[in-house]
Amino acid sequence: MTSAAFPTVEEYEAQVTGWWRTGITRIRPGEILLRGYPVEELIGNITFVDQIWLMLRGELPTPDQSRLLEAALVAAVDHGPQAPSIAAARMAATCGVGLNNAVATGTNLLGDVHGGAGQQCMEVLREIQERAGDGGDVDAAAAELVAEYRARGEHVPGFGHRFHPRDPRRDPLLELTERAADAGAVTGWALRAGRALEAALAAGRSRPVPMNIDGATAIIYSELGFAPELGRGLFVLSRSVGILAHAWEETTSGSRIKGPLPRPLLAGYDGPEPRAVPRRA
Amino acid sequence: MTSAAFPTVEEYEAQVTGWWRTGITRIRPGEILLRGYPVEELIGNITFVDQIWLMLRGELPTPDQSRLLEAALVAAVDHGPQAPSIAAARMAATCGVGLNNAVATGTNLLGDVHGGAGQQCMEVLREIQERAGDGGDVDAAAAELVAEYRARGEHVPGFGHRFHPRDPRRDPLLELTERAADAGAVTGWALRAGRALEAALAAGRSRPVPMNIDGATAIIYSELGFAPELGRGLFVLSRSVGILAHAWEETTSGSRIKGPLPRPLLAGYDGPEPRAVPRRA
Amino acid sequence: MTSAAFPTVEEYEAQVTGWWRTGITRIRPGEILLRGYPVEELIGNITFVDQIWLMLRGELPTPDQSRLLEAALVAAVDHGPQAPSIAAARMAATCGVGLNNAVATGTNLLGDVHGGAGQQCMEVLREIQERAGDGGDVDAAAAELVAEYRARGEHVPGFGHRFHPRDPRRDPLLELTERAADAGAVTGWALRAGRALEAALAAGRSRPVPMNIDGATAIIYSELGFAPELGRGLFVLSRSVGILAHAWEETTSGSRIKGPLPRPLLAGYDGPEPRAVPRRA
Amino acid sequence: MTSAAFPTVEEYEAQVTGWWRTGITRIRPGEILLRGYPVEELIGNITFVDQIWLMLRGELPTPDQSRLLEAALVAAVDHGPQAPSIAAARMAATCGVGLNNAVATGTNLLGDVHGGAGQQCMEVLREIQERAGDGGDVDAAAAELVAEYRARGEHVPGFGHRFHPRDPRRDPLLELTERAADAGAVTGWALRAGRALEAALAAGRSRPVPMNIDGATAIIYSELGFAPELGRGLFVLSRSVGILAHAWEETTSGSRIKGPLPRPLLAGYDGPEPRAVPRRA
């Protein structure tokens, strides 16, 4: 139609198979290959976290890599119904949509602001590493970067929490990363950069700005070699568990068309007072 | 505003805290309780699958229960870019939305038809169990139910595949369930019902209608005591992994605004021929 | 690949153009036909409501039909931020996703419970018409159906409002429908059925159960010959306006990660008290 | 709970009503005010496009403003099932989700790349206007900006089309804008900037790069004083019509779980060849 010459069967075949080409899965009658592994051999032989790694990276992780990723996924599943992603999913569950739609409603909200801090922190860690260079001064690079953020009046993503003076998920995640570094499972480059950032942020302040869950998982995902964008992707997989649990709890409560506030506590109105519609000439 | 009497602080407090009441998570400054467990104790001590179970069920699973759930989650992650959920997520990835939006686009499609067969199969298994009663004749109940479906010209959910003569995920999942039943980790009631259905469907047919992934996972989720709705919920968690992997692969390919077909292969048009817009009097 | 015989170019072409066949739009270089009309002739010559009708029905509406549809679309745009669809969209707007994602978040919640009453009411109107038959007793059919709903302890969709004693949108919509019926633009069958239902619901009650926006628009969409499913579709188009307006208002307010309740008013927790994680053997 | 001091009823009230404050809608028993106008007075007295303007802007438009907005909304409803937003919605319709979920699936894809060109073009038009200043040289500013885009190897948003040599929607939209400017309904500043851009892009080229639908509607939305972000918002409202029409057409076709390609035309696979799963020690 748009191609002047009439294509051959081979040209059609090439166009179509090239259009939706994938290296993840090969489906043939009776065969499902995932990254080259027959699915029937994976079932029962790898963990769900191994499967997540395999699907995203193309190869199976080592047990040490898998354990570290597992800790990060376990840590980020939920932060309660005050989070808009969870609240929206609970509301969806009261509106007569499927559980899949409720989960989609929640994950759809994990954007740059609500779900992107980990991704942004991974980019910051990488930036510090690049500035310091091989065997360079990570502390100086971190201090320099913190100064730049403060000059711009911006927060460094992954540090501080509007609710927790100290995020309870920080310590166990850093300890596991340290152990993995000691065991040689990871190099520890991102851990050093993160600690340097934390120190630079605390320098000369009465109240420190400790690393939060986004910062701690950003270190782990960076150490494990994930691209920053996948930092958000992995957060989505983890938080989907909490979103599903809350949507299900709301479903079983049997509530219908449930908004953010109980009816008597209506949203405030600050618009114009009642007025008449002007008649058109 | 709508309540005649003016509420007291206690009434307000009760209204609000009652409105978004949850038994899943307790958040206080410096504290995150998940089902009563401090998150810092869960990190590093339980698997991601344990966490999924804990969040959905309220208690931690036994190692045997966890392993069985893990196998089902590993099995269902992906079935290639021909599935609309995967294809839509890949398309989303080419439209300039976040990875979270791409994943939400995919999970949003896992409705009654695309993602609900497992849930429906769990209800069928339960129906057979109820008809047979304790120590009753499961085979007769299954045959009866199959006859009813055939009389209505309906397919029994969880059996047969439009692509695989025999779904490669069936055997390993059933073997693991059998082993769990032999070990006393599960009772085996759903496995017996599922096998009875498979036999009833094959009876007097040259070509059998073997159990597919939805049927095999329905047996596992039923044996583990999940509600049918959560059969779909767990499928959403598992398939989200494939959706994310495909969305990410498409993202890294750098394609933009990518539709279902390469441009020269335009969708067919069978609407009215060109016509003029009637002028309004 | 899966087809034994190797297809010809014609077979490929047929498969592909047949796969995404449409009667709505024909796109060729320099040409955009909508239902057969060149888009450049539609622009400036038809209203947006005419366009909605044309796209959904295939033909242009009469001015009377268009005016009636317009009234229904104007009436249903918004019911304030207490509605979960609006609230979820406002929350989305604070999470760093695009306005399109915020609107999608809102429309995604307009399911059977939150957005389906109009569709269900259209089916009820049709049911009454069928029971009464041509020139039959609509009042008797309505009374019978109301009795059945009460026997099942169900509400008749499209009647009563949990907030408005009398929905202010009811009267103007019914008046316009009446005028259209008097002018012969519509037959009035659904208006008669709706009024009969309202009378049957009020019979022998101190407090009547007047028609709400879902009932009034259901009458209009039914009179205009739309399928019940499109009753929800049209509601989605109308409510999308309110969803967009609220998402935009929230965006301009600059709030970030805004949940359902101000922080001090935490959701209540009724789960287990703090407990220790059991150590695995 | 988190606030040390115990709030008074007034403090609670202030927190809650301040949290979801809106100037769009006031809902009281028996009352629905939209931007101050009682909804019952709007029904039948304003057009749907007037309503869209009122909800987004706070005031009613003039008839000239309304007509111009109407033309833009009529123009952008659809560009066929090759667009990923339309294709994804059609796929959703085959998966057993509601029409509202199908529409949400489509609008969710109208991100920066697929739905943002109009918004980006509005920012470019504003940039040219600012560079030229009052009574300044718009042509020079446009030429300068085009040179900068070319130096960066970027396309100017709103110009050129990968499919149409000349977008058929361009001319009628520009003519209507011209007439509105001649009538004094708009100032014409964005029209001048857009034409200057088009001329600068064509300068010294054998093949011009004419304005497309995004550019033409960007001019109209800019002339009407909408914020760039609402350029995308209005596109979402318009394209939702096409998305709904296509989702409905697919629904009525009765197809189930319909992916991007007919089965025999499988997506190509370029991943690893079959391999064995390594056994864990």
Short mmCIF file of C-alpha atoms in Angstrom, two decimals, chain B residues 90-208:
data_model
loop_
_atom_site.label_atom_id
_atom_site.label_comp_id
_atom_site.label_asym_id
_atom_site.label_seq_id
_atom_site.Cartn_x
_atom_site.Cartn_y
_atom_site.Cartn_z
CA ARG B 90 5.85 -3.21 24.77
CA MET B 91 3.79 -0.66 22.84
CA ALA B 92 3.51 1.48 25.97
CA ALA B 93 7.29 1.41 26.32
CA THR B 94 7.58 3.06 22.90
CA CYS B 95 5.21 5.92 23.77
CA GLY B 96 7.25 7.87 26.30
CA VAL B 97 5.58 6.66 29.48
CA GLY B 98 7.46 5.29 32.52
CA LEU B 99 8.28 1.61 33.01
CA ASN B 100 5.69 1.62 35.81
CA ASN B 101 3.04 2.81 33.34
CA ALA B 102 4.11 0.12 30.87
CA VAL B 103 3.78 -2.59 33.51
CA ALA B 104 0.39 -1.19 34.57
CA THR B 105 -0.73 -1.26 30.94
CA GLY B 106 0.09 -4.96 30.76
CA THR B 107 -1.44 -6.04 34.07
CA ASN B 108 -4.55 -3.99 33.31
CA LEU B 109 -5.27 -6.46 30.49
CA LEU B 110 -5.19 -9.59 32.68
CA GLY B 111 -8.99 -9.61 32.96
CA ASP B 112 -11.53 -12.43 33.12
CA VAL B 113 -10.63 -13.72 29.67
CA HIS B 114 -6.84 -13.22 29.57
CA GLY B 115 -6.00 -13.68 33.26
CA GLY B 116 -9.06 -15.24 34.83
CA ALA B 117 -8.93 -18.87 33.70
CA GLY B 118 -6.95 -19.87 36.79
CA GLN B 119 -9.45 -18.19 39.08
CA GLN B 120 -12.34 -19.84 37.25
CA CYS B 121 -10.61 -23.23 37.40
CA MET B 122 -10.19 -22.86 41.17
CA GLU B 123 -13.94 -22.40 41.44
CA VAL B 124 -14.51 -25.50 39.31
CA LEU B 125 -12.17 -27.57 41.49
CA ARG B 126 -14.03 -26.39 44.59
CA GLU B 127 -17.36 -27.22 42.94
CA ILE B 128 -16.24 -30.78 42.21
CA GLN B 129 -15.03 -31.19 45.79
CA GLU B 130 -18.37 -29.94 47.13
CA ARG B 131 -20.39 -32.23 44.85
CA ALA B 132 -18.30 -35.27 45.77
CA GLY B 133 -18.39 -34.43 49.46
CA ASP B 134 -16.07 -36.02 52.03
CA GLY B 135 -14.74 -39.29 50.72
CA GLY B 136 -17.20 -39.06 47.82
CA ASP B 137 -16.74 -40.01 44.19
CA VAL B 138 -14.61 -37.24 42.66
CA ASP B 139 -14.49 -38.99 39.27
CA ALA B 140 -18.28 -39.07 39.01
CA ALA B 141 -18.55 -35.42 40.05
CA ALA B 142 -15.95 -34.46 37.43
CA ALA B 143 -17.66 -36.45 34.68
CA GLU B 144 -21.00 -34.88 35.58
CA LEU B 145 -19.56 -31.39 35.49
CA VAL B 146 -17.77 -31.98 32.16
CA ALA B 147 -21.05 -33.21 30.68
CA GLU B 148 -22.76 -30.03 31.83
CA TYR B 149 -20.06 -27.83 30.26
CA ARG B 150 -20.33 -29.74 26.97
CA ALA B 151 -24.11 -29.43 27.03
CA ARG B 152 -23.68 -25.67 27.33
CA GLY B 153 -20.99 -25.71 24.63
CA GLU B 154 -18.47 -24.22 27.04
CA HIS B 155 -14.81 -24.98 27.63
CA VAL B 156 -13.73 -26.09 31.10
CA PRO B 157 -11.30 -23.35 32.28
CA GLY B 158 -7.74 -24.55 32.83
CA PHE B 159 -7.73 -27.29 30.20
CA GLY B 160 -6.52 -27.33 26.59
CA HIS B 161 -4.31 -24.78 24.85
CA ARG B 162 -4.88 -23.11 21.48
CA PHE B 163 -1.15 -23.37 20.81
CA HIS B 164 0.45 -26.23 22.80
CA PRO B 165 -0.79 -29.79 22.20
CA ARG B 166 0.56 -30.37 25.74
CA ASP B 167 1.55 -27.42 27.93
CA PRO B 168 5.19 -28.02 28.98
CA ARG B 169 4.48 -26.43 32.37
CA ARG B 170 1.89 -29.05 33.33
CA ASP B 171 4.04 -32.03 34.25
CA PRO B 172 6.64 -30.39 36.52
CA LEU B 173 3.94 -28.49 38.43
CA LEU B 174 1.83 -31.62 38.99
CA GLU B 175 4.87 -33.64 40.05
CA LEU B 176 5.78 -31.05 42.67
CA THR B 177 2.21 -30.98 43.93
CA GLU B 178 2.20 -34.77 44.15
CA ARG B 179 5.42 -34.75 46.13
CA ALA B 180 4.00 -32.09 48.46
CA ALA B 181 0.89 -34.23 48.96
CA ASP B 182 3.02 -37.34 49.66
CA ALA B 183 5.01 -35.29 52.21
CA GLY B 184 1.75 -34.21 53.84
CA ALA B 185 2.40 -30.53 53.04
CA VAL B 186 -0.96 -30.38 51.23
CA THR B 187 -3.97 -32.70 51.30
CA GLY B 188 -4.10 -33.37 47.55
CA TRP B 189 -7.84 -32.68 47.25
CA ALA B 190 -7.44 -30.24 44.35
CA LEU B 191 -4.91 -32.47 42.58
CA ARG B 192 -7.41 -35.36 42.67
CA ALA B 193 -10.19 -33.08 41.36
CA GLY B 194 -7.96 -31.74 38.59
CA ARG B 195 -6.82 -35.20 37.48
CA ALA B 196 -10.43 -36.38 37.53
CA LEU B 197 -11.42 -33.46 35.30
CA GLU B 198 -8.57 -34.23 32.90
CA ALA B 199 -9.65 -37.86 32.70
CA ALA B 200 -13.30 -36.91 32.17
CA LEU B 201 -12.33 -34.54 29.38
CA ALA B 202 -10.22 -37.21 27.67
CA ALA B 203 -12.84 -39.94 27.97
CA GLY B 204 -13.94 -41.16 24.54
CA ARG B 205 -11.84 -38.64 22.63
CA SER B 206 -9.05 -39.38 20.17
CA ARG B 207 -7.29 -36.12 21.17
CA PRO B 208 -7.11 -35.44 24.95
#
